[in-house]
Amino acid sequence: MAVDDYEELLKYYDLYETIGAGGFAKVKLARHILTGEKVAVKIMDKTSLGDDLPRVKTEIEAMKNLSHQHVCRLYHVIETSKKIFMILEYCPGGELFDYIIAKDRLMEDEARIFFRQIVSAVAYVHSRGYAHRDLKPENLLIDEDQNLKLIDFGLCAKPKGGLDYHLMTCCGSPAYAAPELIQGKAYIGSEADIWSMGVLMYALMCGYLPFDDDNVIILYKKIMRGKYEIPKWLSPGSVLLLNQMLQVDPKKRITVKHLLNHPWLLQGYKCPVEWQSKYPLGYLDEDCITELSVFHKLSKQSTTDLVSEWNYDQTTATYLLLQSKKAHGKPVRLMRSSLAFTSIDSSPFGELKSKKNLNFEDDNCDVPYVLGSIDFTDDCELFEDSPFASMDALTPTVKECSKSESVSQTPAKSRAIVKKSNNKENSDIKSRVKNEFALPAPVTPVCKKINEKGVLTMPNQNTMNSSKDIECMKEIPTWKSPNTDKLAAAVISPERRCRSVDLDLNQAHLDNTHKKKGGKVFGSLERGLDKMITMLTPSKRKGSTRDGPRKLRAHYNVTTTKILNPDQLLKEITRILPEKHVDYIQKGYILKCRTQSDFGKVTMQFELEVCQLNKSEVMGIRRQRVKGDAWVYKKLVEDILSSCKV
Ligand code: 6BB
């Protein structure tokens, strides 16, 4: 990969670790330099996109037309000769899927909070003439305020004649696909979305799918039959609603309009689901315009004209991120260039570090953290960094349908006429900037080398910017393959050796009281093995690979074990992995696992890590999906963990 492709992106963003890799995109965390706001960057390689290029274009076009509190916001699109970067809203809570499986399943009240938000998002998307066509818990992310955000509009459709027009393309995930869709019949996109919402609601409240089979033909037969098991814990109201959404005949299926004030969705609420956008497209906030105009030394009119072009460039991103700051009660302020890098705290997520006293040390690096690390070896996907994004305090609180829930749609109260940049509000910016914008200092990415023995060395802190440097950083680890026992070569990108930051955002414990008996996923498995899951987050990464396992605070994706010796535990897991046809690379106490199809295609990537639970002798296994089907991953990891004598 040419560094040039990242040049444009790095003008505006500091880039951090990879949090996921999909079929054709990888997602990294970043920070918008001017506003200091965190963002997610979806990175696509044009040359390898091939037939998926239209999907990317569809997604970009759709997201430009959508602005809603439960739809992930697109801020900026950067296209270079080889890459497409989509800069998107930051959702540190990760996927709803992981949240469900960690809790086994959700109690009805909690499911209702999420489902209201899903209905709100889908009603809005439909109102804009789009059908999403890939609704599933992996496509719903949880943001900083524990609200859901719909992502992945690559399969969406906007029929020219309106949403009542028929579509033909069969797309989306088979388990969520409506019967009419899999039969190849012409179908109405909005009706198919309602079916998927039924499957989604079932998954929320049961922790598994209503229609499931490893054999896709049998799966399709089950879907077309429309019969599913009704577990005993579902209330009559839930069963009724599921039945209304999971109607095989699309004409008998409930519509989104009726869902908005369905009795099940109204329970405990005073008003129907609010589906209208709290941030309508084209709405301009005066405070944000003022700040931009002061910053750019432009008149408010010129700034308004510039923002109104909605080019999804740096102007759009800066405006939308200022708006987001305001919505979060943060100061509507931009970094003055001379001050942008004067922060004393050079950690990428400085303010979090200082508030929470977090440890940002890399598990392998002696340097505390690395900034702006770039993956210079795009073709290498074997050592993706895992998110470690915590999701505590996720249990959403039931919100009254009151004014407090909605952000005012009217322009914010205007300020006094701004006289260039010397108004009162900006005059004291220097004194505030250190506190409010504890941003990373412009530290050049620092990487360390791994010597032949796999031991990290810290050569120097030279800038790592020449391709020669990059080349010499490569190393050849080996995959332990169960099938062939051959050693497959892999390359570790410099970025991976220089993991920049633990996104340890939260500290609180997850309320475990919602757990119910009878689920088939991680929670129940762990109960069966007399284990516990506590919602805590990873802490120290120090010494993880050399001295012993990392000490992590318990987290919902950490399974505790009875084995107290980490090496014995590691041995037990590595004994089982080949039996389950899982290849792995061992990196200290981290096992980078993958499965492959018969044709050698990597179908699944995940990490298992032996860790020590903070302040105890108890050993745990942290699991993290990197790539692959979420439910297949769940089953596989369940299978691995239940086969281990742990
Ligand atoms: C996005 C995101 C936005 O991520 C792998 C695929 C936004 C992801 C995020 C996160 C965890 C921690 C911090 C931030 C738009 N499209 C895709 C996106 C896809 C990945 C989700 C996680 N699993 N914020 N984050 F997910």
XYZ file of N, CA and C in Angstrom, residues 88-228:
423
model
N -17.055 7.979 9.746
C -18.391 7.712 10.286
C -18.474 7.958 11.790
N -19.686 8.027 12.256
C -19.946 8.239 13.682
C -19.308 7.128 14.524
N -18.808 7.506 15.661
C -18.087 6.600 16.570
C -19.075 5.915 17.516
N -19.044 4.622 17.539
C -19.980 3.852 18.377
C -19.199 2.871 19.245
N -18.658 3.329 20.343
C -17.736 2.490 21.121
C -18.357 1.264 21.746
N -19.678 1.206 21.787
C -20.325 0.040 22.390
C -20.276 -1.196 21.509
N -19.816 -1.026 20.262
C -19.722 -2.181 19.366
C -21.096 -2.684 18.933
N -21.096 -3.943 18.508
C -22.314 -4.496 17.898
C -23.354 -4.939 18.930
N -24.600 -4.722 18.571
C -25.704 -5.209 19.408
C -25.599 -6.731 19.538
N -25.112 -7.373 18.486
C -24.961 -8.835 18.518
C -24.155 -9.277 19.745
N -22.989 -8.641 19.930
C -22.113 -9.037 21.043
C -22.786 -8.759 22.389
N -23.550 -7.707 22.403
C -24.263 -7.360 23.641
C -25.290 -8.431 23.985
N -26.026 -8.883 22.960
C -27.057 -9.907 23.207
C -26.409 -11.197 23.692
N -25.393 -11.642 22.981
C -24.848 -12.962 23.339
C -24.138 -12.927 24.686
N -23.581 -11.770 25.023
C -22.931 -11.670 26.333
C -23.961 -11.777 27.457
N -25.156 -11.279 27.174
C -26.202 -11.325 28.202
C -27.076 -12.560 28.043
N -26.739 -13.389 27.080
C -27.544 -14.567 26.788
C -28.761 -14.168 25.959
N -29.563 -13.334 26.550
C -30.709 -12.741 25.853
C -31.146 -11.560 26.698
N -31.986 -10.709 26.126
C -32.390 -9.519 26.876
C -33.763 -9.722 27.501
N -33.930 -9.124 28.649
C -35.254 -9.110 29.282
C -36.162 -8.238 28.422
N -37.447 -8.483 28.549
C -38.402 -7.798 27.677
C -38.270 -6.267 27.740
N -38.103 -5.725 28.936
C -38.033 -4.264 29.064
C -36.827 -3.684 28.338
N -35.716 -4.388 28.447
C -34.513 -3.903 27.773
C -34.633 -4.090 26.257
N -35.210 -5.213 25.870
C -35.421 -5.463 24.433
C -36.313 -4.360 23.852
N -37.283 -3.932 24.636
C -38.211 -2.894 24.166
C -37.488 -1.581 23.918
N -36.563 -1.228 24.819
C -35.807 0.027 24.647
C -35.057 -0.018 23.317
N -34.362 -1.121 23.079
C -33.617 -1.251 21.824
C -34.574 -1.327 20.630
N -35.650 -2.090 20.801
C -36.528 -2.304 19.645
C -37.230 -1.008 19.233
N -37.552 -0.174 20.186
C -38.144 1.140 19.849
C -37.165 1.926 18.971
N -35.894 1.837 19.313
C -34.887 2.580 18.537
C -34.726 1.988 17.132
N -34.856 0.659 17.064
C -34.750 0.004 15.748
C -35.941 0.418 14.882
N -37.138 0.389 15.474
C -38.345 0.789 14.738
C -38.208 2.251 14.291
N -37.689 3.083 15.186
C -37.503 4.497 14.859
C -36.577 4.648 13.642
N -35.458 3.938 13.666
C -34.489 4.026 12.555
C -35.107 3.516 11.253
N -35.768 2.364 11.336
C -36.300 1.752 10.108
C -37.450 2.607 9.544
N -38.294 3.127 10.426
C -39.397 3.982 9.952
C -38.824 5.204 9.232
N -37.767 5.755 9.789
C -37.147 6.933 9.156
C -36.546 6.559 7.796
N -35.797 5.466 7.781
C -35.149 5.030 6.529
C -36.223 4.805 5.451
N -37.312 4.130 5.853
C -38.417 3.900 4.904
C -39.028 5.230 4.467
N -39.163 6.162 5.403
C -39.778 7.453 5.059
C -38.933 8.205 4.036
N -37.639 7.903 3.971
C -36.759 8.541 2.985
C -36.717 7.742 1.688
N -37.542 6.704 1.614
C -37.657 5.933 0.371
C -36.693 4.760 0.262
N -35.993 4.442 1.349
C -35.024 3.345 1.306
C -35.527 2.117 2.051
N -35.135 0.949 1.567
C -35.264 -0.289 2.345
C -33.834 -0.671 2.692
N -33.598 -1.096 3.938
C -32.222 -1.389 4.358
C -31.730 -2.718 3.794
N -32.563 -3.732 3.901
C -32.350 -5.071 3.356
C -31.224 -5.901 3.997
N -30.661 -5.415 5.084
C -29.684 -6.257 5.793
C -29.761 -5.974 7.299
N -31.000 -5.955 7.794
C -31.180 -5.675 9.225
C -30.799 -6.910 10.032
N -29.893 -6.724 10.951
C -29.433 -7.808 11.838
C -28.657 -7.156 12.981
N -28.479 -7.868 14.096
C -27.839 -7.218 15.256
C -26.386 -6.818 15.024
N -25.737 -7.410 14.014
C -24.366 -6.996 13.698
C -24.364 -5.621 13.040
N -25.499 -5.220 12.477
C -25.578 -3.921 11.810
C -26.207 -2.847 12.686
N -26.256 -3.113 13.962
C -26.706 -2.088 14.907
C -25.597 -1.897 15.933
N -25.067 -0.701 15.959
C -23.968 -0.420 16.893
C -24.483 0.404 18.063
N -23.740 0.342 19.148
C -24.133 1.066 20.355
C -23.186 2.258 20.542
N -23.764 3.432 20.647
C -22.921 4.633 20.724
C -22.560 4.973 22.168
N -21.909 6.097 22.344
C -21.440 6.519 23.672
C -22.575 6.688 24.677
N -23.753 7.010 24.157
C -24.891 7.225 25.063
C -25.777 5.986 25.155
N -25.244 4.859 24.719
C -25.959 3.587 24.746
C -27.196 3.597 23.837
N -27.121 4.398 22.800
C -28.183 4.386 21.799
C -27.744 3.580 20.591
N -28.729 2.977 19.925
C -28.405 2.183 18.740
C -28.242 3.062 17.512
N -27.337 2.635 16.635
C -27.123 3.317 15.356
C -27.084 2.254 14.265
N -27.909 2.443 13.278
C -27.971 1.495 12.159
C -26.804 1.761 11.203
N -26.132 0.684 10.805
C -25.009 0.825 9.848
C -25.241 -0.081 8.638
N -24.297 -0.026 7.739
C -24.210 -0.878 6.559
C -25.402 -0.740 5.608
N -25.343 0.309 4.833
C -26.395 0.579 3.853
C -25.980 0.118 2.457
N -24.974 -0.746 2.413
C -24.460 -1.200 1.124
C -25.458 -2.015 0.315
N -26.432 -2.610 0.997
C -27.418 -3.430 0.269
C -28.766 -2.722 0.163
N -28.803 -1.474 0.594
C -30.111 -0.805 0.618
C -30.592 -0.501 -0.804
N -31.890 -0.282 -0.895
C -32.479 -0.008 -2.208
C -33.408 1.182 -2.093
N -33.395 1.987 -3.155
C -34.339 3.107 -3.212
C -35.064 2.994 -4.549
N -36.167 2.218 -4.573
C -36.852 2.041 -5.854
C -37.282 3.395 -6.423
N -37.045 3.527 -7.735
C -37.319 4.835 -8.371
C -38.773 5.269 -8.197
N -39.661 4.305 -8.275
C -41.086 4.654 -8.179
C -41.586 4.744 -6.744
N -40.693 4.646 -5.785
C -41.098 4.692 -4.375
C -40.976 3.316 -3.743
N -41.141 3.302 -2.435
C -40.881 2.063 -1.699
C -41.921 0.969 -1.952
N -43.049 1.330 -2.570
C -44.061 0.316 -2.866
C -43.734 -0.463 -4.138
N -42.691 -0.024 -4.822
C -42.321 -0.729 -6.050
C -41.550 -2.003 -5.730
N -41.708 -2.970 -6.598
C -41.097 -4.272 -6.326
C -39.595 -4.298 -6.603
N -38.919 -5.113 -5.829
C -37.481 -5.325 -6.008
C -37.270 -6.789 -6.365
N -36.121 -7.067 -6.963
C -35.859 -8.455 -7.360
C -34.609 -9.043 -6.699
N -33.648 -8.174 -6.421
C -32.365 -8.704 -5.937
C -32.510 -9.339 -4.565
N -32.027 -10.575 -4.475
C -32.044 -11.273 -3.193
C -30.755 -10.935 -2.468
N -30.890 -10.248 -1.354
C -29.649 -9.913 -0.645
C -29.842 -9.976 0.859
N -28.760 -9.720 1.559
C -28.804 -9.770 3.015
C -28.360 -11.119 3.534
N -28.532 -11.303 4.836
C -28.082 -12.551 5.466
C -29.217 -13.554 5.435
N -28.958 -14.795 5.015
C -30.029 -15.785 4.849
C -30.944 -15.914 6.060
N -30.389 -15.938 7.265
C -31.216 -16.168 8.455
C -32.241 -15.061 8.697
N -31.987 -13.886 8.141
C -32.887 -12.735 8.349
C -33.741 -12.453 7.120
N -33.554 -13.268 6.080
C -34.231 -12.990 4.810
C -35.700 -13.419 4.843
N -36.550 -12.580 4.294
C -37.994 -12.862 4.247
C -38.267 -13.986 3.253
N -39.367 -14.754 3.475
C -39.673 -15.890 2.579
C -39.789 -15.477 1.112
N -40.456 -14.347 0.841
C -40.651 -13.929 -0.557
C -39.308 -13.608 -1.224
N -38.355 -13.166 -0.416
C -37.052 -12.782 -0.944
C -36.252 -14.015 -1.371
N -36.268 -15.034 -0.504
C -35.469 -16.226 -0.836
C -36.114 -17.067 -1.942
N -37.399 -16.813 -2.179
C -38.057 -17.549 -3.266
C -37.795 -16.900 -4.620
N -37.075 -15.784 -4.557
C -36.745 -15.101 -5.808
C -37.923 -14.347 -6.406
N -38.974 -14.179 -5.602
C -40.142 -13.435 -6.104
C -39.839 -11.935 -6.060
N -40.616 -11.167 -6.809
C -40.536 -9.718 -6.666
C -41.057 -9.402 -5.266
N -40.425 -8.501 -4.591
C -40.845 -8.209 -3.216
C -40.772 -6.714 -2.937
N -41.451 -6.321 -1.887
C -41.431 -4.918 -1.468
C -40.382 -4.807 -0.349
N -39.441 -3.907 -0.539
C -38.316 -3.796 0.386
C -38.727 -3.557 1.828
N -39.724 -2.700 2.032
C -40.114 -2.363 3.411
C -40.739 -3.577 4.104
N -41.469 -4.381 3.333
C -42.081 -5.588 3.913
C -41.006 -6.599 4.323
N -39.978 -6.707 3.483
C -38.878 -7.630 3.797
C -38.131 -7.153 5.051
N -38.003 -5.834 5.192
C -37.339 -5.291 6.395
C -38.123 -5.642 7.663
N -39.459 -5.653 7.566
C -40.268 -5.970 8.758
C -40.005 -7.418 9.192
N -39.922 -8.307 8.221
C -39.611 -9.711 8.547
C -38.273 -9.774 9.305
N -37.252 -9.103 8.733
C -35.922 -9.112 9.380
C -36.009 -8.552 10.797
N -36.876 -7.562 10.982
C -37.043 -6.998 12.333
C -37.662 -8.029 13.278
N -38.514 -8.884 12.725
C -39.089 -9.962 13.532
C -37.996 -10.922 13.984
N -37.109 -11.267 13.040
C -35.994 -12.173 13.369
C -35.087 -11.504 14.411
N -34.890 -10.211 14.201
C -34.039 -9.443 15.125
C -34.630 -9.398 16.535
N -35.942 -9.168 16.593
C -36.590 -9.097 17.907
C -36.522 -10.462 18.613
N -36.683 -11.504 17.831
C -36.575 -12.863 18.386
C -35.157 -13.071 18.944
N -34.151 -12.672 18.148
C -32.752 -12.835 18.580
C -32.483 -12.030 19.857
N -33.074 -10.847 19.943
C -32.904 -10.011 21.150
C -33.423 -10.726 22.388
N -34.600 -11.314 22.257
C -35.270 -11.862 23.442
C -34.985 -13.346 23.694
N -34.377 -14.004 22.695
C -34.072 -15.437 22.885
C -32.570 -15.716 22.888
N -31.786 -14.871 22.228
C -30.337 -15.108 22.167
C -29.960 -16.104 21.093
N -30.887 -16.515 20.307
C -30.615 -17.376 19.145
C -31.643 -17.049 18.070
N -31.462 -17.679 16.908
C -32.288 -17.321 15.749
C -33.566 -18.154 15.675
N -34.648 -17.594 15.153
C -35.880 -18.388 15.022
C -35.768 -19.461 13.942
N -35.031 -19.141 12.898
C -34.834 -20.090 11.792
C -33.329 -20.274 11.633
N -32.881 -21.498 11.836
C -31.437 -21.709 11.802
C -31.111 -23.100 11.292
N -30.114 -23.186 10.486
C -29.587 -24.486 10.065
C -28.263 -24.262 9.353
N -27.354 -25.207 9.525
C -26.071 -25.094 8.830
C -26.260 -25.260 7.330
N -27.278 -26.043 6.983
C -27.574 -26.274 5.570
C -28.556 -25.198 5.095
N -28.099 -24.420 4.141
C -28.890 -23.255 3.728
C -30.220 -23.645 3.062
N -30.258 -24.806 2.431
C -31.504 -25.262 1.803
C -32.544 -25.568 2.891
N -32.074 -26.258 3.931
C -32.986 -26.570 5.045
C -33.409 -25.272 5.743
N -32.461 -24.346 5.866
C -32.777 -23.045 6.479
C -33.894 -22.350 5.687
N -33.751 -22.337 4.374
C -34.766 -21.690 3.532
C -36.131 -22.365 3.703
N -36.124 -23.685 3.810
C -37.399 -24.405 3.987
C -38.048 -23.982 5.293
N -37.220 -23.866 6.341
C -37.750 -23.452 7.649
C -38.341 -22.049 7.562
N -37.636 -21.165 6.845
C -38.123 -19.778 6.723
C -39.452 -19.765 5.974
N -39.522 -20.535 4.897
C -40.740 -20.522 4.082
C -41.922 -21.119 4.833
N -41.628 -22.051 5.721
C -42.691 -22.640 6.550
C -43.144 -21.638 7.623
N -42.215 -20.840 8.071
C -42.538 -19.779 9.035
C -42.855 -20.256 10.431
N -42.471 -21.478 10.770
C -42.749 -21.996 12.125
C -41.474 -21.894 12.966
N -41.619 -21.360 14.124
C -40.461 -21.234 15.009
C -40.868 -21.580 16.433
